[in-house]
Amino acid sequence: ETGVTQTPRHLVMGMTNKKSLKCEQHLGHNAMYWYKQSAKKPLELMFVYSLEERVENNSVPSRFSPECPNSSHLFLHLHTLQPEDSALYLCASSPSRDNTYEQYFGPGTRLTVT
Amino acid sequence: AQSVTQLDSHVSVSEGTPVLLRCNYSSSYSPSLFWYVQHPNKGLQLLLKYTSAATLVKGINGFEAEFKKSETSFHLTKPSAHMSDAAEYFCVTTGGFKTIFGAGTRLFVKA
């Protein structure tokens, strides 16, 4: 399998549930990203990892907790979410944190919080 | 400060006619500029990128964009629209370690 994969593709969870989103890249990249895409809003960068170290956290609520155990895998742990957290969550990777490189995106996880 | 403005939230064209999606940027750095496309229920895919080489950049699926520093623009064009081009398009600028996405332009293609 090549590129960036995300699982699950769809997730429905209640506000008291705990779930995790998984992202895997098979491109040998050193940087990975989590984005939130809500209807009628620009893409929001949530977290950036470079060489497995978190280098950016854009004021994301603590109910979202990222984890990067190695350069190929990225998780987003979800806990006590709110309905306004319903969105498409996109993972991306790039060869390095240097932004002259393009990012490669996964297909996203469509999250619905009930 | 960096910013990118996509001037149209929606563009509608007929199949076989030219496509123009407009993007203006603002950057303190020598910018890198990208266009991505997103089809429904899919992730974003790179169409093309500009990183201070040739000002006319050719991408996939017949798209191209021209970097015009004097106009701070990076408009995306295609000579002839195809039904499969119907999607959302994002103009992106980067500089330093910041990546800024435009709000997106949804392209509709009529048969």
mmCIF file of C-alpha atoms in Angstrom:
data_model
loop_
_atom_site.group_PDB
_atom_site.id
_atom_site.type_symbol
_atom_site.label_atom_id
_atom_site.label_comp_id
_atom_site.label_asym_id
_atom_site.label_seq_id
_atom_site.Cartn_x
_atom_site.Cartn_y
_atom_site.Cartn_z
ATOM 1 C CA GLU A 1 0.000 0.000 0.000
ATOM 2 C CA THR A 2 1.320 3.441 -0.897
ATOM 3 C CA GLY A 3 0.647 7.042 0.075
ATOM 4 C CA VAL A 4 -1.155 8.203 3.196
ATOM 5 C CA THR A 5 -3.900 6.094 4.710
ATOM 6 C CA GLN A 6 -6.369 6.962 7.435
ATOM 7 C CA THR A 7 -8.643 4.787 9.535
ATOM 8 C CA PRO A 8 -11.470 4.741 10.172
ATOM 9 C CA ARG A 9 -12.960 6.599 7.200
ATOM 10 C CA HIS A 10 -16.133 7.366 9.143
ATOM 11 C CA LEU A 11 -16.706 7.591 12.886
ATOM 12 C CA VAL A 12 -19.773 8.407 14.934
ATOM 13 C CA MET A 13 -19.198 8.902 18.638
ATOM 14 C CA GLY A 14 -21.027 10.207 21.647
ATOM 15 C CA MET A 15 -19.707 13.060 23.715
ATOM 16 C CA THR A 16 -18.525 10.747 26.493
ATOM 17 C CA ASN A 17 -16.713 8.251 24.254
ATOM 18 C CA LYS A 18 -12.984 7.839 23.757
ATOM 19 C CA LYS A 19 -11.770 7.005 20.262
ATOM 20 C CA SER A 20 -8.619 7.330 18.188
ATOM 21 C CA LEU A 21 -7.933 8.263 14.605
ATOM 22 C CA LYS A 22 -5.004 6.610 12.890
ATOM 23 C CA CYS A 23 -2.804 7.847 10.064
ATOM 24 C CA GLU A 24 -0.039 5.927 8.338
ATOM 25 C CA GLN A 25 2.314 7.106 5.622
ATOM 26 C CA HIS A 26 4.353 4.823 3.383
ATOM 27 C CA LEU A 27 6.408 7.597 1.762
ATOM 28 C CA GLY A 28 9.417 7.776 4.068
ATOM 29 C CA HIS A 29 8.502 11.318 5.116
ATOM 30 C CA ASN A 30 9.719 12.977 8.305
ATOM 31 C CA ALA A 31 6.887 15.433 8.949
ATOM 32 C CA MET A 32 3.234 14.670 9.655
ATOM 33 C CA TYR A 33 0.233 16.927 10.164
ATOM 34 C CA TRP A 34 -3.326 16.867 11.489
ATOM 35 C CA TYR A 35 -5.897 19.225 9.952
ATOM 36 C CA LYS A 36 -9.547 19.900 10.722
ATOM 37 C CA GLN A 37 -11.860 20.706 7.821
ATOM 38 C CA SER A 38 -15.265 22.069 8.797
ATOM 39 C CA ALA A 39 -17.993 23.156 6.429
ATOM 40 C CA LYS A 40 -17.572 26.736 5.202
ATOM 41 C CA LYS A 41 -14.315 27.300 7.124
ATOM 42 C CA PRO A 42 -10.716 27.284 5.886
ATOM 43 C CA LEU A 43 -8.605 24.268 6.578
ATOM 44 C CA GLU A 44 -7.280 24.489 10.150
ATOM 45 C CA LEU A 45 -3.839 23.140 11.004
ATOM 46 C CA MET A 46 -4.024 21.398 14.389
ATOM 47 C CA PHE A 47 -0.668 19.726 15.032
ATOM 48 C CA VAL A 48 2.672 19.247 13.305
ATOM 49 C CA TYR A 49 5.219 16.550 14.050
ATOM 50 C CA SER A 50 8.756 16.614 12.727
ATOM 51 C CA LEU A 51 10.976 13.599 13.320
ATOM 52 C CA GLU A 52 8.420 12.358 15.868
ATOM 53 C CA GLU A 53 8.595 15.568 17.901
ATOM 54 C CA ARG A 54 5.598 17.857 18.160
ATOM 55 C CA VAL A 55 6.686 21.210 16.752
ATOM 56 C CA GLU A 56 3.376 23.000 16.421
ATOM 57 C CA ASN A 57 0.135 23.017 18.397
ATOM 58 C CA ASN A 58 -2.310 25.631 17.199
ATOM 59 C CA SER A 59 -4.377 26.300 20.324
ATOM 60 C CA VAL A 60 -6.200 23.013 20.017
ATOM 61 C CA PRO A 61 -8.416 22.017 22.993
ATOM 62 C CA SER A 62 -6.981 19.337 25.245
ATOM 63 C CA ARG A 63 -9.796 16.951 24.319
ATOM 64 C CA PHE A 64 -7.667 16.322 21.195
ATOM 65 C CA SER A 65 -4.417 14.538 22.011
ATOM 66 C CA PRO A 66 -1.933 13.633 19.255
ATOM 67 C CA GLU A 67 0.635 10.871 19.378
ATOM 68 C CA CYS A 68 3.476 10.085 16.992
ATOM 69 C CA PRO A 69 5.157 6.811 18.021
ATOM 70 C CA ASN A 70 7.372 6.698 14.916
ATOM 71 C CA SER A 71 7.824 8.613 11.686
ATOM 72 C CA SER A 72 5.266 6.478 9.831
ATOM 73 C CA HIS A 73 2.358 6.648 12.246
ATOM 74 C CA LEU A 74 0.294 9.455 13.701
ATOM 75 C CA PHE A 75 -2.694 9.179 16.012
ATOM 76 C CA LEU A 76 -5.307 11.622 17.204
ATOM 77 C CA HIS A 77 -6.900 10.547 20.482
ATOM 78 C CA LEU A 78 -10.373 11.941 21.090
ATOM 79 C CA HIS A 79 -12.058 12.334 24.454
ATOM 80 C CA THR A 80 -15.170 14.156 25.621
ATOM 81 C CA LEU A 81 -15.790 15.832 22.293
ATOM 82 C CA GLN A 82 -18.434 18.428 21.522
ATOM 83 C CA PRO A 83 -20.873 18.481 18.582
ATOM 84 C CA GLU A 84 -18.914 21.369 17.040
ATOM 85 C CA ASP A 85 -15.952 18.995 16.700
ATOM 86 C CA SER A 86 -17.818 17.171 13.945
ATOM 87 C CA ALA A 87 -15.688 17.619 10.828
ATOM 88 C CA LEU A 88 -13.407 15.923 8.340
ATOM 89 C CA TYR A 89 -10.018 15.260 9.936
ATOM 90 C CA LEU A 90 -7.191 15.106 7.448
ATOM 91 C CA CYS A 91 -3.716 13.741 7.955
ATOM 92 C CA ALA A 92 -0.814 14.787 5.736
ATOM 93 C CA SER A 93 2.890 14.138 5.449
ATOM 94 C CA SER A 94 5.840 15.829 3.750
ATOM 95 C CA PRO A 95 9.529 14.995 3.305
ATOM 96 C CA SER A 96 10.476 17.532 5.961
ATOM 97 C CA ARG A 97 9.133 20.505 7.888
ATOM 98 C CA ASP A 98 10.544 22.774 5.153
ATOM 99 C CA ASN A 99 7.441 24.240 3.543
ATOM 100 C CA THR A 100 8.871 24.323 0.041
ATOM 101 C CA TYR A 101 7.784 20.700 -0.066
ATOM 102 C CA GLU A 102 4.224 19.805 -0.906
ATOM 103 C CA GLN A 103 2.111 17.824 1.515
ATOM 104 C CA TYR A 104 0.529 14.488 0.740
ATOM 105 C CA PHE A 105 -2.927 14.053 2.181
ATOM 106 C CA GLY A 106 -4.873 11.036 3.310
ATOM 107 C CA PRO A 107 -8.562 10.637 2.441
ATOM 108 C CA GLY A 108 -9.688 11.849 5.849
ATOM 109 C CA THR A 109 -11.887 10.590 8.671
ATOM 110 C CA ARG A 110 -15.425 11.976 8.707
ATOM 111 C CA LEU A 111 -16.225 12.426 12.403
ATOM 112 C CA THR A 112 -19.726 12.974 13.723
ATOM 113 C CA VAL A 113 -20.186 13.764 17.410
ATOM 114 C CA THR A 114 -23.698 13.112 18.708
ATOM 115 C CA ALA B 1 2.412 38.377 7.629
ATOM 116 C CA GLN B 2 1.391 35.763 5.113
ATOM 117 C CA SER B 3 -2.075 35.451 3.691
ATOM 118 C CA VAL B 4 -3.832 34.083 0.658
ATOM 119 C CA THR B 5 -7.147 35.201 -0.774
ATOM 120 C CA GLN B 6 -9.189 33.176 -3.197
ATOM 121 C CA LEU B 7 -11.336 35.756 -4.884
ATOM 122 C CA ASP B 8 -14.277 33.514 -5.769
ATOM 123 C CA SER B 9 -16.016 31.037 -3.488
ATOM 124 C CA HIS B 10 -17.822 29.451 -6.463
ATOM 125 C CA VAL B 11 -17.055 29.333 -10.184
ATOM 126 C CA SER B 12 -19.340 27.761 -12.768
ATOM 127 C CA VAL B 13 -18.230 26.944 -16.320
ATOM 128 C CA SER B 14 -19.546 24.867 -19.181
ATOM 129 C CA GLU B 15 -17.689 21.760 -20.261
ATOM 130 C CA GLY B 16 -15.103 22.599 -22.893
ATOM 131 C CA THR B 17 -14.739 26.257 -21.864
ATOM 132 C CA PRO B 18 -11.723 27.800 -20.068
ATOM 133 C CA VAL B 19 -11.317 27.724 -16.299
ATOM 134 C CA LEU B 20 -9.898 30.608 -14.249
ATOM 135 C CA LEU B 21 -9.594 30.336 -10.468
ATOM 136 C CA ARG B 22 -8.113 33.432 -8.893
ATOM 137 C CA CYS B 23 -5.679 33.653 -5.989
ATOM 138 C CA ASN B 24 -3.830 36.630 -4.511
ATOM 139 C CA TYR B 25 -1.143 36.228 -1.904
ATOM 140 C CA SER B 26 0.691 38.331 0.612
ATOM 141 C CA SER B 27 4.023 37.247 2.013
ATOM 142 C CA SER B 28 7.047 38.817 3.656
ATOM 143 C CA TYR B 29 9.188 35.997 2.342
ATOM 144 C CA SER B 30 9.879 34.803 -1.155
ATOM 145 C CA PRO B 31 6.809 32.597 -1.207
ATOM 146 C CA SER B 32 6.198 29.048 -2.207
ATOM 147 C CA LEU B 33 2.735 28.704 -3.728
ATOM 148 C CA PHE B 34 0.631 25.634 -4.341
ATOM 149 C CA TRP B 35 -2.712 24.665 -5.791
ATOM 150 C CA TYR B 36 -4.471 21.598 -4.400
ATOM 151 C CA VAL B 37 -7.705 19.953 -5.534
ATOM 152 C CA GLN B 38 -10.187 18.101 -3.341
ATOM 153 C CA HIS B 39 -12.850 15.873 -4.823
ATOM 154 C CA PRO B 40 -15.855 14.953 -2.660
ATOM 155 C CA ASN B 41 -14.993 12.731 0.299
ATOM 156 C CA LYS B 42 -11.327 12.681 -0.667
ATOM 157 C CA GLY B 43 -8.152 14.243 0.664
ATOM 158 C CA LEU B 44 -6.330 17.078 -1.049
ATOM 159 C CA GLN B 45 -4.156 16.334 -4.060
ATOM 160 C CA LEU B 46 -1.367 18.570 -5.334
ATOM 161 C CA LEU B 47 -2.040 20.102 -8.755
ATOM 162 C CA LEU B 48 1.097 22.210 -9.070
ATOM 163 C CA LYS B 49 3.606 24.276 -7.127
ATOM 164 C CA TYR B 50 5.788 27.352 -7.569
ATOM 165 C CA THR B 51 9.082 27.630 -5.696
ATOM 166 C CA SER B 52 10.937 30.521 -7.396
ATOM 167 C CA ALA B 53 11.874 28.746 -10.603
ATOM 168 C CA ALA B 54 9.836 29.294 -13.793
ATOM 169 C CA THR B 55 6.940 31.693 -13.303
ATOM 170 C CA LEU B 56 4.609 29.620 -15.485
ATOM 171 C CA VAL B 57 4.012 26.337 -13.744
ATOM 172 C CA LYS B 58 2.394 23.345 -15.399
ATOM 173 C CA GLY B 59 0.553 20.803 -13.320
ATOM 174 C CA ILE B 60 -1.470 17.670 -13.669
ATOM 175 C CA ASN B 61 -4.683 17.250 -15.660
ATOM 176 C CA GLY B 62 -3.912 20.188 -17.972
ATOM 177 C CA PHE B 63 -3.859 22.869 -15.257
ATOM 178 C CA GLU B 64 -1.288 25.618 -15.095
ATOM 179 C CA ALA B 65 -0.670 28.729 -13.021
ATOM 180 C CA GLU B 66 1.377 31.863 -13.507
ATOM 181 C CA PHE B 67 3.239 33.583 -10.693
ATOM 182 C CA LYS B 68 2.977 37.371 -11.123
ATOM 183 C CA LYS B 69 4.963 39.168 -8.467
ATOM 184 C CA SER B 70 3.854 42.629 -9.563
ATOM 185 C CA GLU B 71 0.222 41.621 -9.098
ATOM 186 C CA THR B 72 0.855 39.256 -6.139
ATOM 187 C CA SER B 73 -1.262 36.706 -7.958
ATOM 188 C CA PHE B 74 -1.087 33.001 -8.701
ATOM 189 C CA HIS B 75 -4.202 32.261 -10.747
ATOM 190 C CA LEU B 76 -5.028 28.724 -11.854
ATOM 191 C CA THR B 77 -6.147 28.126 -15.426
ATOM 192 C CA LYS B 78 -7.142 25.325 -17.757
ATOM 193 C CA PRO B 79 -7.991 25.798 -21.441
ATOM 194 C CA SER B 80 -10.920 23.390 -21.524
ATOM 195 C CA ALA B 81 -12.957 22.192 -18.552
ATOM 196 C CA HIS B 82 -13.938 18.563 -18.158
ATOM 197 C CA MET B 83 -16.756 17.225 -16.026
ATOM 198 C CA SER B 84 -14.190 15.470 -13.829
ATOM 199 C CA ASP B 85 -12.705 18.868 -12.890
ATOM 200 C CA ALA B 86 -15.713 19.609 -10.681
ATOM 201 C CA ALA B 87 -14.169 19.836 -7.200
ATOM 202 C CA GLU B 88 -12.904 22.290 -4.614
ATOM 203 C CA TYR B 89 -9.595 24.023 -5.248
ATOM 204 C CA PHE B 90 -7.282 25.472 -2.613
ATOM 205 C CA CYS B 91 -4.539 28.033 -3.090
ATOM 206 C CA VAL B 92 -1.786 27.692 -0.475
ATOM 207 C CA THR B 93 1.177 29.852 0.447
ATOM 208 C CA THR B 94 4.084 28.933 2.652
ATOM 209 C CA GLY B 95 7.025 30.768 4.125
ATOM 210 C CA GLY B 96 9.243 30.006 7.041
ATOM 211 C CA PHE B 97 7.402 27.208 8.799
ATOM 212 C CA LYS B 98 3.907 28.514 8.149
ATOM 213 C CA THR B 99 1.409 27.047 5.716
ATOM 214 C CA ILE B 100 -1.643 29.163 4.932
ATOM 215 C CA PHE B 101 -4.634 27.713 3.063
ATOM 216 C CA GLY B 102 -7.131 29.791 1.151
ATOM 217 C CA ALA B 103 -10.832 29.363 1.845
ATOM 218 C CA GLY B 104 -11.299 27.351 -1.337
ATOM 219 C CA THR B 105 -13.107 27.807 -4.642
ATOM 220 C CA ARG B 106 -15.735 25.305 -5.637
ATOM 221 C CA LEU B 107 -15.735 24.656 -9.379
ATOM 222 C CA PHE B 108 -18.964 23.550 -11.027
ATOM 223 C CA VAL B 109 -18.844 22.173 -14.587
ATOM 224 C CA LYS B 110 -22.054 22.149 -16.600
ATOM 225 C CA ALA B 111 -22.636 19.670 -19.396
#
